[in-house]
Coordinates of C-alpha atoms and ligand atoms in Angstrom, one line a residue:
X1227 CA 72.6 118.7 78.7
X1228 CA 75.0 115.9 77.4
X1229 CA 78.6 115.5 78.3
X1230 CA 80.8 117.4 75.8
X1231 CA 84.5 115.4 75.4
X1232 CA 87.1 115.8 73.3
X1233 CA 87.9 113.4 71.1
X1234 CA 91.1 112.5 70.1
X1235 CA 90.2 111.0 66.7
X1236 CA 88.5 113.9 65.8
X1237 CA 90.5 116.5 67.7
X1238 CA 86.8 118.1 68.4
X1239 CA 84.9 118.5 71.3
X1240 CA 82.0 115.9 70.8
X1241 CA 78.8 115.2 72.5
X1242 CA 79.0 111.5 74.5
X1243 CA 75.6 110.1 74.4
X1244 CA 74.8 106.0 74.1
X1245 CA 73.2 105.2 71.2
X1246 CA 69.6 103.6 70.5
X1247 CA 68.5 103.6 74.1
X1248 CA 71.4 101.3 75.1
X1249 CA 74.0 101.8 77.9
X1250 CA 77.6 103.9 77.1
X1251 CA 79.9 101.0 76.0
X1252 CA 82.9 102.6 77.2
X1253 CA 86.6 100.5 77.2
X1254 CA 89.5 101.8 79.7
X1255 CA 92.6 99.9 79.2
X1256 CA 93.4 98.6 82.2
X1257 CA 96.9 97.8 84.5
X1258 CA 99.7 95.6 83.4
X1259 CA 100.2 93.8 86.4
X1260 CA 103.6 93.3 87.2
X1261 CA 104.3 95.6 90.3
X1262 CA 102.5 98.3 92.6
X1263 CA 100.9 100.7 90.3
X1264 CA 101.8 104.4 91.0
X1265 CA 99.8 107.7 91.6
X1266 CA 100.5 108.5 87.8
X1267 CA 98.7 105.4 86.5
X1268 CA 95.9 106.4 89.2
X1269 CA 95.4 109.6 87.9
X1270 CA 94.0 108.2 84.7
X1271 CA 91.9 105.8 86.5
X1272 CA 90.5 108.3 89.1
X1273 CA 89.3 110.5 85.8
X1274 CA 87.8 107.2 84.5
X1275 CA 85.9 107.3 87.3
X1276 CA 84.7 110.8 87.6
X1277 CA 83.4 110.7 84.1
X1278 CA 81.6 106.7 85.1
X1279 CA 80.4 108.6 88.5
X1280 CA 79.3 112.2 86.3
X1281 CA 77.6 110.2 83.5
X1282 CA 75.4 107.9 86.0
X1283 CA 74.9 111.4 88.2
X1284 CA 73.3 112.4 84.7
X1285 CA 71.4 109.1 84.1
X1286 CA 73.5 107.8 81.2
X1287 CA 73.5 103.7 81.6
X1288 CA 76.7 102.5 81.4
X1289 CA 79.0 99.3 80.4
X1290 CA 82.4 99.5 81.3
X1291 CA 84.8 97.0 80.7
X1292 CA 88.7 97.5 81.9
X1293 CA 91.1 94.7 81.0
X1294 CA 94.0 93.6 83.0
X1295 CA 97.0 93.0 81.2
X1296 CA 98.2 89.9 83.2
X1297 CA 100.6 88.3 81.2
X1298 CA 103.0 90.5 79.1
X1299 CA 107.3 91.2 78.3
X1300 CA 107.5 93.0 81.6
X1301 CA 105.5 90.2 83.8
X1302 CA 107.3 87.3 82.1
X1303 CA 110.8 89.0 82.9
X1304 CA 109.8 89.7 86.6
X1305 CA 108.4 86.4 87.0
X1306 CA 111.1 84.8 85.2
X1307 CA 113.5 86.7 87.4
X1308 CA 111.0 85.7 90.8
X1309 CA 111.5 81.9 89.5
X1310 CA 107.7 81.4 89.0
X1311 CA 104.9 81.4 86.6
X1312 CA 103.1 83.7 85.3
X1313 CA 99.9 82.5 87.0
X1314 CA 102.3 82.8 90.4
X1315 CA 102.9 86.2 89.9
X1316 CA 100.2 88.4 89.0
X1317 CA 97.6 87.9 91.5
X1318 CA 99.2 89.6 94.1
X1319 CA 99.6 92.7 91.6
X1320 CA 96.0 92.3 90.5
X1321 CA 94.9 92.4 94.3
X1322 CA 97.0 95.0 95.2
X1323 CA 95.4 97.3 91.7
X1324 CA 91.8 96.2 93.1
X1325 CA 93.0 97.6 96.9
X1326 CA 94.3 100.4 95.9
X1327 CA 90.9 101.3 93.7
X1328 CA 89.0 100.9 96.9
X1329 CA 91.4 103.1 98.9
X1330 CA 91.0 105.9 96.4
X1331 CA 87.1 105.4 96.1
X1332 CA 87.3 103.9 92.5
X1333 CA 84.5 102.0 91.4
X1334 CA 85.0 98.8 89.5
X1335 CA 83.6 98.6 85.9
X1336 CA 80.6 96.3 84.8
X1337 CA 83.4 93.9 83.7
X1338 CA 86.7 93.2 84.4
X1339 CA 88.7 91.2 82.0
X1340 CA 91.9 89.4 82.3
X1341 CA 93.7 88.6 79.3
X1342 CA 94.6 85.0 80.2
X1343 CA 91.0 83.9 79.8
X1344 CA 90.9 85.4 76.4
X1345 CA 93.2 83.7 74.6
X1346 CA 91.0 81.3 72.6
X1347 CA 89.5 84.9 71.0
X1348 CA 92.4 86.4 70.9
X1349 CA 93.5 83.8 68.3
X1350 CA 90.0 83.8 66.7
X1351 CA 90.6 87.1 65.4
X1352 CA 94.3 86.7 64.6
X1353 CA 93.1 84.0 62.2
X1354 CA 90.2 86.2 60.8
X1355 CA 93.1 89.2 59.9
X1356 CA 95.5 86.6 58.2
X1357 CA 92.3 85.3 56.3
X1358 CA 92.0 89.0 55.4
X1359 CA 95.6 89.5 54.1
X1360 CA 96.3 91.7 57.2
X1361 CA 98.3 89.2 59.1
X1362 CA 101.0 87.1 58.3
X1363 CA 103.5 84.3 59.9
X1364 CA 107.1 84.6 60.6
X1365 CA 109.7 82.5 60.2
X1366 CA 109.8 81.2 63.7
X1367 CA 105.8 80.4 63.8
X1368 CA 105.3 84.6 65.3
X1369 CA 102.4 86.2 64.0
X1370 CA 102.7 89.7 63.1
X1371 CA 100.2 92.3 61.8
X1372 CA 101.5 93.8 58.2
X1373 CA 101.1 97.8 58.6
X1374 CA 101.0 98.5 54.8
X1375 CA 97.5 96.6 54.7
X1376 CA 95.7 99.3 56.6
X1377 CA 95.4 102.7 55.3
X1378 CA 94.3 104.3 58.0
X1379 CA 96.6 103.4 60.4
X1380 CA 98.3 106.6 62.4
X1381 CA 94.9 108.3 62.1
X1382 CA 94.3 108.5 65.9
X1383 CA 97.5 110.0 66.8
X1384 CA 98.6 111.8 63.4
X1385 CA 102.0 110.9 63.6
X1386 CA 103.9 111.5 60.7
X1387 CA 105.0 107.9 60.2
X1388 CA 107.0 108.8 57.0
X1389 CA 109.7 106.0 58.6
X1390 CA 107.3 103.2 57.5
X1391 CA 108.6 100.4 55.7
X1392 CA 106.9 97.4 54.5
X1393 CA 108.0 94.5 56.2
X1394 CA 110.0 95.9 59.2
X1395 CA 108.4 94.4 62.1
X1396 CA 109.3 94.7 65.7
X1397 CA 108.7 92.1 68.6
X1398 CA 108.5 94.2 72.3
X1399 CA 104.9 94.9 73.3
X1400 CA 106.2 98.8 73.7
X1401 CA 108.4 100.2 71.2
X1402 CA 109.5 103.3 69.6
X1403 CA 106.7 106.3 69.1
X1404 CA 108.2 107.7 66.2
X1405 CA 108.3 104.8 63.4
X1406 CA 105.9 102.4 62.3
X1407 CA 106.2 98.8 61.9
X1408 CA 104.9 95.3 61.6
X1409 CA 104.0 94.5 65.2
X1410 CA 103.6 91.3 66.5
X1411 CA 100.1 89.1 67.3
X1412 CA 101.4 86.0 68.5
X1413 CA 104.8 85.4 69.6
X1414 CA 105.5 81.8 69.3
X1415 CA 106.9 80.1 72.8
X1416 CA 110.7 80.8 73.2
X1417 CA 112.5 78.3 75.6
X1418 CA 111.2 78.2 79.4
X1419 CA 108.9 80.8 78.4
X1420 CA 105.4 80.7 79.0
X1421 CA 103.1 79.8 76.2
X1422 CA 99.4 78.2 75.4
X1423 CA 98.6 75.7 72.5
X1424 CA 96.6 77.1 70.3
X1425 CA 95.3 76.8 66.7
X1426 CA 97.8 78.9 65.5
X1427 CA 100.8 77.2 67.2
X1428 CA 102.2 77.0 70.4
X1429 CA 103.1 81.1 71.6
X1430 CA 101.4 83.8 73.4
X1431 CA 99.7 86.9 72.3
X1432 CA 101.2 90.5 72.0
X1433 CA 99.6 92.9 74.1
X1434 CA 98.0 95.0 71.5
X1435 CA 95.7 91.8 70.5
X1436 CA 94.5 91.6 74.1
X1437 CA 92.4 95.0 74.1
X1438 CA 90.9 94.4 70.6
X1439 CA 89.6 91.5 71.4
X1440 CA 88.1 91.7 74.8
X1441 CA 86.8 95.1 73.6
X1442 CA 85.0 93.5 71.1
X1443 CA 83.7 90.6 72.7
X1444 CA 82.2 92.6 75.5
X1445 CA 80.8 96.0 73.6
X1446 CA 80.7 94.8 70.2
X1447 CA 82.6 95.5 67.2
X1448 CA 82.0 99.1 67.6
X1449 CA 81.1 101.0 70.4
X1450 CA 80.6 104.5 72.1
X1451 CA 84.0 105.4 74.0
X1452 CA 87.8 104.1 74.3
X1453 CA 90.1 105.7 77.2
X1454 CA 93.7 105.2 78.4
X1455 CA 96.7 107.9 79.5
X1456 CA 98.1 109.8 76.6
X1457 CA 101.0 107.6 76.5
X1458 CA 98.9 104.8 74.7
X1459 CA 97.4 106.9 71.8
X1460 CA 100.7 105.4 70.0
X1461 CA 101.1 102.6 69.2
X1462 CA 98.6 100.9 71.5
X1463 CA 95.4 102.1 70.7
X1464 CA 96.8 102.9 66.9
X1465 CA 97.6 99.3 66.5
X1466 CA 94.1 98.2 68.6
X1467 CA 92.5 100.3 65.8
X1468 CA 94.6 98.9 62.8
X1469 CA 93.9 95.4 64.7
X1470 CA 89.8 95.4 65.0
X1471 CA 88.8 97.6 61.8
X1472 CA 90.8 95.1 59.2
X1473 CA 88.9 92.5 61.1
X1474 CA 85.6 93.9 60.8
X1475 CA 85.3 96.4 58.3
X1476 CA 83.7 98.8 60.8
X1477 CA 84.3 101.8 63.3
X1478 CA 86.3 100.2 66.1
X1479 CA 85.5 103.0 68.9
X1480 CA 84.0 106.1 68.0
X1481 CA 85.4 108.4 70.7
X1482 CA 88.7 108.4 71.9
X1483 CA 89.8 109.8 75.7
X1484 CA 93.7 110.7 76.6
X1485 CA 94.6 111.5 79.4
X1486 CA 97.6 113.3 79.8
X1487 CA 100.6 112.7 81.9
X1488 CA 101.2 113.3 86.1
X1489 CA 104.3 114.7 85.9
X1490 CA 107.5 115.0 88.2
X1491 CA 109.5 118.1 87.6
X1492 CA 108.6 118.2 83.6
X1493 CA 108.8 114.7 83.2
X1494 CA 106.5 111.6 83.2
X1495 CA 106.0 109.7 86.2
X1496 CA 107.0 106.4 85.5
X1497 CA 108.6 103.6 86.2
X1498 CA 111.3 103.7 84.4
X1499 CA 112.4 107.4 85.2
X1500 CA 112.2 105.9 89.0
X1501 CA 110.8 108.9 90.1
X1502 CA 107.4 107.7 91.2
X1503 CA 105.6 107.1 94.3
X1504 CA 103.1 104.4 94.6
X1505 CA 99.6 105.0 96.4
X1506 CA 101.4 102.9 99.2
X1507 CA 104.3 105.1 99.3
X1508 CA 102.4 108.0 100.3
X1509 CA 99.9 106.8 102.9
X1510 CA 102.7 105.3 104.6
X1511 CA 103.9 108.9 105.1
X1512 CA 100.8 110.0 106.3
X1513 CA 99.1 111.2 103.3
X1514 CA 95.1 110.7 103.1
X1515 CA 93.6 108.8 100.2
X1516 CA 90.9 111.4 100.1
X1517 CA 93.5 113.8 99.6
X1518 CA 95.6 112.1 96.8
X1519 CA 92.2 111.0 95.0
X1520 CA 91.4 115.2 95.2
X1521 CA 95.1 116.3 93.7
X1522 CA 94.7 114.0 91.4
X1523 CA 91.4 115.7 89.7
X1524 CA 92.8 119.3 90.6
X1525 CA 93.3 119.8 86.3
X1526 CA 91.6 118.3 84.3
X1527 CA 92.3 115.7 82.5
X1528 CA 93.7 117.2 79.0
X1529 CA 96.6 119.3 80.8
X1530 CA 99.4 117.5 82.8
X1531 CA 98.8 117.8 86.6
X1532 CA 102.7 118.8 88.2
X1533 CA 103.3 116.3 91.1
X1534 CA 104.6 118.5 94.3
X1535 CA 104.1 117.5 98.1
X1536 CA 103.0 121.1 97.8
X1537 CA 100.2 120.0 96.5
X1538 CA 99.5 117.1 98.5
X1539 CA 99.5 119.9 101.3
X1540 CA 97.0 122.1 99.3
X1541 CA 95.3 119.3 98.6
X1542 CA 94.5 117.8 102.3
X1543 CA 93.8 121.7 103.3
X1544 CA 91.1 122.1 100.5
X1545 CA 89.7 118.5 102.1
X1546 CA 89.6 120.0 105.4
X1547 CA 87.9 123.2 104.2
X1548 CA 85.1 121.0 102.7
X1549 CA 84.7 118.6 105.7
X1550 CA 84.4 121.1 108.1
X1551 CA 81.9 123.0 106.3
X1552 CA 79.4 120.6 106.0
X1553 CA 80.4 119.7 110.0
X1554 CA 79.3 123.6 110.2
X1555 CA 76.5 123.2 108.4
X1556 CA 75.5 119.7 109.9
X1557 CA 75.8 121.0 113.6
X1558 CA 75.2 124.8 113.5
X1559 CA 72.4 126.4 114.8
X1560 CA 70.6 129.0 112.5
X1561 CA 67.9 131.3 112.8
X1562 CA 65.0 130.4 110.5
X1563 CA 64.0 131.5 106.9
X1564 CA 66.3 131.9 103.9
X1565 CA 68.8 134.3 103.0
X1566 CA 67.8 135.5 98.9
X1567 CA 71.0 136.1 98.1
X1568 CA 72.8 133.1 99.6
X1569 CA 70.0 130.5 98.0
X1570 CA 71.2 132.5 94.4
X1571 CA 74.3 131.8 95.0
X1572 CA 73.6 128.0 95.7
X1573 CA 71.6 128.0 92.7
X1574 CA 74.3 129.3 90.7
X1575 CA 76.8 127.3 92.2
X1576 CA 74.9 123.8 91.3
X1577 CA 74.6 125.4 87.4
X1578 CA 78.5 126.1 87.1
X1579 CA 79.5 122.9 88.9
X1580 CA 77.5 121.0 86.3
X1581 CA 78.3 123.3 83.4
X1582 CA 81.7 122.9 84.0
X1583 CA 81.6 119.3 84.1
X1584 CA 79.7 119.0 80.6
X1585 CA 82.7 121.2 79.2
X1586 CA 84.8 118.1 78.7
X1587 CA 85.1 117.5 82.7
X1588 CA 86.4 120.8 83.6
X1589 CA 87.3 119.3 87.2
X1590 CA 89.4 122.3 88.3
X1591 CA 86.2 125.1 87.3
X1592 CA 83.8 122.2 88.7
X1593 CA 85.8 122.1 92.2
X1594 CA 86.4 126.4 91.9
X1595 CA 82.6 126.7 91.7
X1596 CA 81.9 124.2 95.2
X1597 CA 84.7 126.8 97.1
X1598 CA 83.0 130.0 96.2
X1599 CA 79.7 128.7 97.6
X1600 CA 81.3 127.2 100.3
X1601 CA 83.2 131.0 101.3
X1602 CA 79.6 132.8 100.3
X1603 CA 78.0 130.6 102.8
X1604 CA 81.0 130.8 105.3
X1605 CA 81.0 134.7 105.7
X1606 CA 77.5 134.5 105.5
X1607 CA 77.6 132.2 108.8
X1608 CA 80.2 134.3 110.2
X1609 CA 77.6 136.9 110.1
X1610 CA 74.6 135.5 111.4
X1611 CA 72.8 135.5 107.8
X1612 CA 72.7 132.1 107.5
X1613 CA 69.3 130.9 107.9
X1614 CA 67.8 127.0 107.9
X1615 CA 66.4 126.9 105.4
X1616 CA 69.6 127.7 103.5
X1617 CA 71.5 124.7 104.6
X1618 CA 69.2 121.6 102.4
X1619 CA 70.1 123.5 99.2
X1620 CA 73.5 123.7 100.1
X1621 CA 73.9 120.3 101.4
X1622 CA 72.4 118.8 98.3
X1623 CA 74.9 120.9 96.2
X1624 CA 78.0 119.4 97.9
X1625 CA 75.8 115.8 97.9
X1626 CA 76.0 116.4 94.2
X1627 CA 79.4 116.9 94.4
X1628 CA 80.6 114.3 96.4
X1629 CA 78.8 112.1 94.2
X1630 CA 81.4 112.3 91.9
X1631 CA 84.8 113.5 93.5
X1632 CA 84.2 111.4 96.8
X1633 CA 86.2 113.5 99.4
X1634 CA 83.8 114.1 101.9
X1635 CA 82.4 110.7 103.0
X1636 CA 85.9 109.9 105.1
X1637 CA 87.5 106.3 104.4
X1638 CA 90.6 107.6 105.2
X1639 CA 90.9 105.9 108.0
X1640 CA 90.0 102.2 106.9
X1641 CA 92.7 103.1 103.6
X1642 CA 95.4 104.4 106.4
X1643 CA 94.8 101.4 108.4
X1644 CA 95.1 98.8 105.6
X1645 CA 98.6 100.7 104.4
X1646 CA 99.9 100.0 107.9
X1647 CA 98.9 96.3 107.8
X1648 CA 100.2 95.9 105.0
X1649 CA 103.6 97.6 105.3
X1650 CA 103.5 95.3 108.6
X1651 CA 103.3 92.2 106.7
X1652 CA 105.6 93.0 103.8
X1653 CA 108.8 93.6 106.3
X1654 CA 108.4 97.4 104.7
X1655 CA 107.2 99.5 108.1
X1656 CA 110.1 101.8 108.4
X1657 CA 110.7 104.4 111.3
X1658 CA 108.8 107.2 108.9
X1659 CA 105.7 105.5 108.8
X1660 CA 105.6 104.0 112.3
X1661 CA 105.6 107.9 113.3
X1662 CA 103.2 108.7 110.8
X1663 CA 101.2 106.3 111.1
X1664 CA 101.0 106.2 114.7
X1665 CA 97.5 107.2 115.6
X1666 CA 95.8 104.0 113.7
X1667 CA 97.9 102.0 115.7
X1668 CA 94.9 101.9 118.4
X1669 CA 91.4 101.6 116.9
X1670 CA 88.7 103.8 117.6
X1671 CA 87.5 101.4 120.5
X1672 CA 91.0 101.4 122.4
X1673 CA 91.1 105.4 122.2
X1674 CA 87.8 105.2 123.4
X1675 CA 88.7 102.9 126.4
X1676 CA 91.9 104.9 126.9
X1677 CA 89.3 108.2 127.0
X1678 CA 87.1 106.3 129.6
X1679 CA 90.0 105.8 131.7
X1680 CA 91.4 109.6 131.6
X1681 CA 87.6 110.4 132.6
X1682 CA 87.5 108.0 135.5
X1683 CA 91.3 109.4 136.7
X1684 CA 89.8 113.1 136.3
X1685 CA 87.0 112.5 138.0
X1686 CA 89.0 110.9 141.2
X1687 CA 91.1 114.2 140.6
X1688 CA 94.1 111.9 139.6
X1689 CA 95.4 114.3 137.3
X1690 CA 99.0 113.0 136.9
X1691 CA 97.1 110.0 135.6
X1692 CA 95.2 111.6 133.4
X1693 CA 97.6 113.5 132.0
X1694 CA 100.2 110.7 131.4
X1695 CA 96.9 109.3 129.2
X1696 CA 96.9 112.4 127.0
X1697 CA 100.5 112.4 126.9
X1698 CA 100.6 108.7 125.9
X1699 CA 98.1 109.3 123.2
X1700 CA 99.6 112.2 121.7
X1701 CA 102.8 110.5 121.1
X1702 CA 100.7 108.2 119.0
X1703 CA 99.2 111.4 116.8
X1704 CA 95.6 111.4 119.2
X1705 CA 94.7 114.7 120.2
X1706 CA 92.4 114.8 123.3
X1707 CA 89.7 118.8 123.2
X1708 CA 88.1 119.0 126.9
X1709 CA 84.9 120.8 126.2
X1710 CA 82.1 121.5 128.1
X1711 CA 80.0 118.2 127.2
X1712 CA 83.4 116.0 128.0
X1713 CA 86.5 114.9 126.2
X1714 CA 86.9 114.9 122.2
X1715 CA 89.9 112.9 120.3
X1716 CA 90.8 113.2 116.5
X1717 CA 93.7 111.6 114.9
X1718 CA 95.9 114.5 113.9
Ligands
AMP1222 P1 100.2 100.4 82.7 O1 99.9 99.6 84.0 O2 101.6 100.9 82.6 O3 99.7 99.7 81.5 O4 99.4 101.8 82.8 C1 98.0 101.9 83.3 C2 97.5 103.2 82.8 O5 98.2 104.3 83.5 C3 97.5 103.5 81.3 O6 96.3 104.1 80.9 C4 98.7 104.5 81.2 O7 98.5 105.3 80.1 C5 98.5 105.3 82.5 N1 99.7 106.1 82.9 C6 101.0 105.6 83.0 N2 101.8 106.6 83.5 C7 101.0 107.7 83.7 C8 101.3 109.0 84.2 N3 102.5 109.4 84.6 N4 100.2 109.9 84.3 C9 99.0 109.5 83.9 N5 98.7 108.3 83.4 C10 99.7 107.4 83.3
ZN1223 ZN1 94.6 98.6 75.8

């Protein structure tokens, strides 16, 4: 069965399939980078990236583009304020968005786009809407994109835009969500600002422009899917919309993806509030990335997801739960044959987790239905009734989920390493995350050497010296289990 999503131009729940045999075209606004993203920006990109990861599972072809906003009101003030170009000050944001992807196990898109390389369509299609009678030029040489010319426009997020009058126009890139006006193309280069030449004067584009037109010139002038956090239904996408259908006279994206906010005590997590915490932030107190990626998909996408360390908590349990299942399943030894009622249950279990994925990516009823298999087969192990041949069937059920949620594979360690070299080379390792990061301050070979050596004392029944090794290593978070085939660490 095909993915049902809900569509916000629509407000139905839709089936998502490509159409004549070619991939999905799917377009997922990208960062603005201009600073360290936080976990509320990544909870829209880590549902991107269960629907890419469910739609592949399923067989769907994709092409994916995501745009990064690199030049825009916020990055000009910053890099204004940092005394360098734009061009000076965005990579490091753009590197530190690609890092942080890989730490939370999101996979890149077919195409990434930045919209500095774009500008030459960018103005292309700027000319095409004045040719149309949809643009028109300011006084000071601005372009701006005239409202009243498009009588569709607020159809996405059915806003009430009875404030709308012809010929008010605004210049920010983000601006009020309650009134409708003229926004701006091309704003034309203000004094020790950045700008390119271009046909249509010297300036540089507004940051609606940007999406329309690298949407365009990498899916087409329609295509199958447009996604971004509920907080750019208006007036991004409206104005991307308003933007590429005057242009071409056609559907711009037929299905439209929100999702909705991470919240902080009722209230976005942004920025601006100041009441975020960066990816960064968090694994520098000792948080996984497997268990920040799992919060993150604990509701699904069309509810707000509350941000408590509770829940971090919960979330790094329910990990835990999982991993040490399948080392259960992976290790035990079980009698042979098959226990009926245990293989209905993993049959069952693989029907509701996809089911409940189809339902417009039901993540939290997808996750619900991996946990009840995983405590039918626990108290089933617990009571000698798991057999062999039970364990393929489940293992391929949690495969199938991990190929989309990407929890149990561990990279925690690689992404807990990187935030510690990282914190060490920007000056910012404080006395919290030395503590907390402690164990990945030895790699697994210098535990392993430091193991070697507790042996060796041990076996010379030098046990002040071995002890003063396992007291040394569990300062640094590295707890040493004797059991009868030799000595075990983990990092706690
Ligand atoms: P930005 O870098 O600000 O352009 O945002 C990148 C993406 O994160 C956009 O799709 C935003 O809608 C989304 N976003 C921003 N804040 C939040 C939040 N608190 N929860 C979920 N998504 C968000
Ligand atoms: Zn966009």
């Amino acid at each position: 069965m095909p993915l049902r999503l809900h569509n916000t131009l629509s407000g139905q729940i839709e089936l998502l399939e490509p159409r004549n045999g070619q991939p999905l075209r799917i377009y997922a606004c990208g960062p603005t980078v201009y600073d360290y993203g936080h976990i509320g920006n990544f909870r829209t990109f880590v549902h991107v990236d269960i629907l890419r990861r469910f739609l592949r599972q399923q067989g769907v072809p994709l092409r994916h583009v995501m745009n990064i906003t690199d030049v825009d009101d916020k990055i000009i003030r910053n890099a204004t304020a940092a005394g360098v170009t734009i061009h000076d000050y965005t990579p490091k944001y753009e590197r530190a968005f690609l890092e942080d992807l890989k730490a939370l196990n999101i996979e890149q898109p077919e195409f990434l786009a930045r919209a500095t390389e774009h500008i030459p369509e960018m103005v292309t299609l700027i000319e095409q809407l004045v040719a149309r009678g949809a643009a028109y030029r300011g006084e000071d040489g601005s372009y701006y994109f005239r409202i009243a010319s498009f009588p569709g426009y607020g159809k996405l997020s059915k806003k009430d835009l009875g404030g709308m009058e012809d010929g008010a126009r605004v210049d920010v890139d983000e601006y009020d969500k309650d009134s409708a006006r003229d926004f701006a193309l091309w704003k034309s280069a203000k004094p020790g600002e950045f700008y390119w030449e271009s046909r249509i004067g010297a300036g540089r584009p507004g940051w609606h422009i940007e999406c329309s037109a690298m949407a365009m010139k990498y899916l087409g002038e329609s295509f199958d899917l447009h996604i971004g956090g509920e907080d750019l239904m208006f007036p991004h996408h409206e104005n991307e919309i308003a933007q590429s259908e005057s242009a071409t006279g056609k559907t711009f994206a037929r299905h439209w993806m929100h999702v909705r906010f991470l919240l902080v005590e009722g209230k976005k997590m942004s920025k601006s509030l100041g009441n975020f915490f960066t990816l960064r932030d968090l694994l520098l107190r000792g948080y996984k990335a497997s268990t920040i990626r799992f919060l993150l998909t604990s509701v699904p996408y069309r509810n707000p997801l509350n941000f408590t360390f509770d829940g971090l908590t919960e979330s790094t349990h329910a990990v835990e739960r999982l991993r040490s299942f399948v080392e259960r399943l992976d290790k035990g030894d079980f009698p042979a044959g098959i226990t009926p009622t245990l293989a209905a249950a993993t049959e069952k279990a693989l029907a509701d987790f996809t089911a409940a994925m189809e339902d417009d990516l039901n993540t939290a009823q997808a996750r619900a239905a991996i946990f009840e298999l995983v405590r039918a087969a626990n108290i089933a192990a617990d009571h000698n009734e798991l057999r062999s041949g039970d364990v393929p069937p489940i293992l391929n059920v949690l495969t199938r989920f991990d190929e989309i949620f990407c929890v149990l594979e561990d990279h925690d360690e690689e992404a807990a390493r990187f935030a510690l070299e990282w914190a060490t080379q920007e000056g910012r390792l404080d006395a919290a995350a030395t503590e907390a990061l402690a164990a990945y301050t030895l790699s697994d070979a210098e535990i392993d050497d430091r193991i070697a050596e507790r042996n060796a004392a041990r076996k010379a029944r030098n046990f002040a010296r071995s002890d003063e090794i396992r007291d040394e290593l569990a300062a640094k978070g590295i707890l040493i289990e004797d059991g009868k085939d030799g000595a075990r660490w983990r990092r706690k």
